[in-house]
Short mmCIF file of C-alpha atoms and ligand atoms in Angstrom, two decimals:
data_model
loop_
_atom_site.label_atom_id
_atom_site.label_comp_id
_atom_site.label_asym_id
_atom_site.label_seq_id
_atom_site.Cartn_x
_atom_site.Cartn_y
_atom_site.Cartn_z
CA UNK A 1 222.20 65.79 129.88
CA UNK A 2 220.77 62.53 128.60
CA UNK A 3 217.19 62.21 127.37
CA UNK A 4 216.36 60.10 130.40
CA UNK A 5 217.74 62.71 132.81
CA UNK A 6 215.84 65.45 131.01
CA UNK A 7 212.65 63.42 131.18
CA UNK A 8 213.08 62.92 134.94
CA UNK A 9 213.76 66.64 135.39
CA UNK A 10 210.66 67.66 133.45
CA UNK A 11 208.49 65.23 135.43
CA UNK A 12 209.88 66.60 138.67
CA UNK A 13 209.25 70.20 137.59
CA UNK A 14 205.65 69.37 136.72
CA UNK A 15 205.23 67.62 140.08
CA UNK A 16 206.47 70.60 142.11
CA UNK A 17 204.59 73.11 139.97
CA UNK A 18 207.47 74.77 138.12
CA UNK A 19 206.04 73.56 134.84
CA UNK A 20 202.35 73.27 133.91
CA UNK A 21 201.03 69.72 133.60
CA UNK A 22 198.88 70.43 130.57
CA UNK A 23 199.40 71.75 127.06
CA UNK A 24 199.39 75.51 126.55
CA UNK A 25 196.68 77.53 124.84
CA UNK A 26 199.08 79.06 122.34
CA UNK A 27 202.57 78.03 121.30
CA UNK A 28 204.98 80.13 119.27
CA UNK A 29 208.16 78.79 117.73
CA UNK A 30 211.06 81.02 116.82
CA UNK A 31 214.71 81.82 117.12
CA UNK A 32 216.24 81.54 120.57
CA UNK A 33 216.58 84.78 122.55
CA UNK A 34 219.17 83.71 125.15
CA UNK A 35 216.41 82.87 127.60
CA UNK A 36 216.74 80.09 130.17
CA UNK A 37 214.79 77.00 129.19
CA UNK A 38 211.89 76.24 131.56
CA UNK A 39 212.59 72.51 131.23
CA UNK A 40 216.35 71.94 131.33
CA UNK A 41 217.48 75.32 132.69
CA UNK A 42 220.06 75.86 129.92
CA UNK A 43 220.16 78.98 127.79
CA UNK A 44 218.34 78.82 124.46
CA UNK A 45 220.84 80.47 122.13
CA UNK A 46 219.99 82.28 118.91
CA UNK A 47 221.26 79.25 116.97
CA UNK A 48 218.56 77.06 118.54
CA UNK A 49 214.79 76.92 118.18
CA UNK A 50 212.83 78.38 121.07
CA UNK A 51 209.26 77.40 121.83
CA UNK A 52 207.17 79.82 123.82
CA UNK A 53 204.10 78.34 125.50
CA UNK A 54 201.33 80.67 126.64
CA UNK A 55 198.45 79.92 128.97
CA UNK A 56 195.26 81.93 129.27
CA UNK A 57 195.27 81.31 133.04
CA UNK A 58 198.91 82.32 133.59
CA UNK A 59 200.53 85.71 133.10
CA UNK A 60 203.98 84.57 132.03
CA UNK A 61 204.97 82.34 129.14
CA UNK A 62 207.29 79.35 129.28
CA UNK A 63 210.27 79.30 126.93
CA UNK A 64 211.82 75.98 126.10
CA UNK A 65 214.01 74.18 123.56
CA UNK A 66 212.26 72.34 120.77
CA UNK A 67 213.45 68.98 122.15
CA UNK A 68 212.46 69.95 125.69
CA UNK A 69 209.06 71.09 124.45
CA UNK A 70 208.52 67.74 122.74
CA UNK A 71 209.38 65.85 125.91
CA UNK A 72 207.25 68.10 128.10
CA UNK A 73 204.35 67.68 125.68
CA UNK A 74 204.71 63.88 125.81
CA UNK A 75 204.63 64.11 129.60
CA UNK A 76 201.48 66.27 129.51
CA UNK A 77 199.77 63.75 127.28
CA UNK A 78 200.81 60.88 129.53
CA UNK A 79 199.31 62.72 132.50
CA UNK A 80 196.06 63.29 130.66
CA UNK A 81 195.73 59.62 129.82
CA UNK A 82 195.95 58.54 133.44
CA UNK A 83 193.73 61.14 135.09
CA UNK A 84 191.17 62.11 132.43
CA UNK A 85 189.09 58.92 132.80
CA UNK A 86 187.38 60.16 135.97
CA UNK A 87 186.72 63.73 134.84
CA UNK A 88 186.76 63.50 131.06
CA UNK A 89 183.92 65.98 130.41
CA UNK A 90 185.71 69.05 131.76
CA UNK A 91 189.08 68.39 130.15
CA UNK A 92 187.75 67.29 126.76
CA UNK A 93 185.69 70.48 126.44
CA UNK A 94 188.82 72.45 127.16
CA UNK A 95 190.81 70.62 124.49
CA UNK A 96 188.13 71.11 121.84
CA UNK A 97 188.13 74.86 122.46
CA UNK A 98 191.90 75.15 122.27
ZN1 ZN B 101 215.80 72.90 127.34
#
């Protein structure tokens, strides 16, 4: 899968709600545990780096490849830039606490 295809896939997953559109409250990096990546859908093997993103508001964590995490994070930041102008007070408070 090319970087462009992955980017499109991540955007689509955020749009339909399969992936959160904002950065997690806690992120853990570690060795892959043969879990399916929440971004690209491929297995994260033990030879790869797995990022686990946790949200206070959600019960389950999202596991993703390091590269997928980076791309998802870029997408979250891009979303924030476009929509935070109208309601900046609420979201900026949240970021400061995180
Ligand atoms: Zn992935």
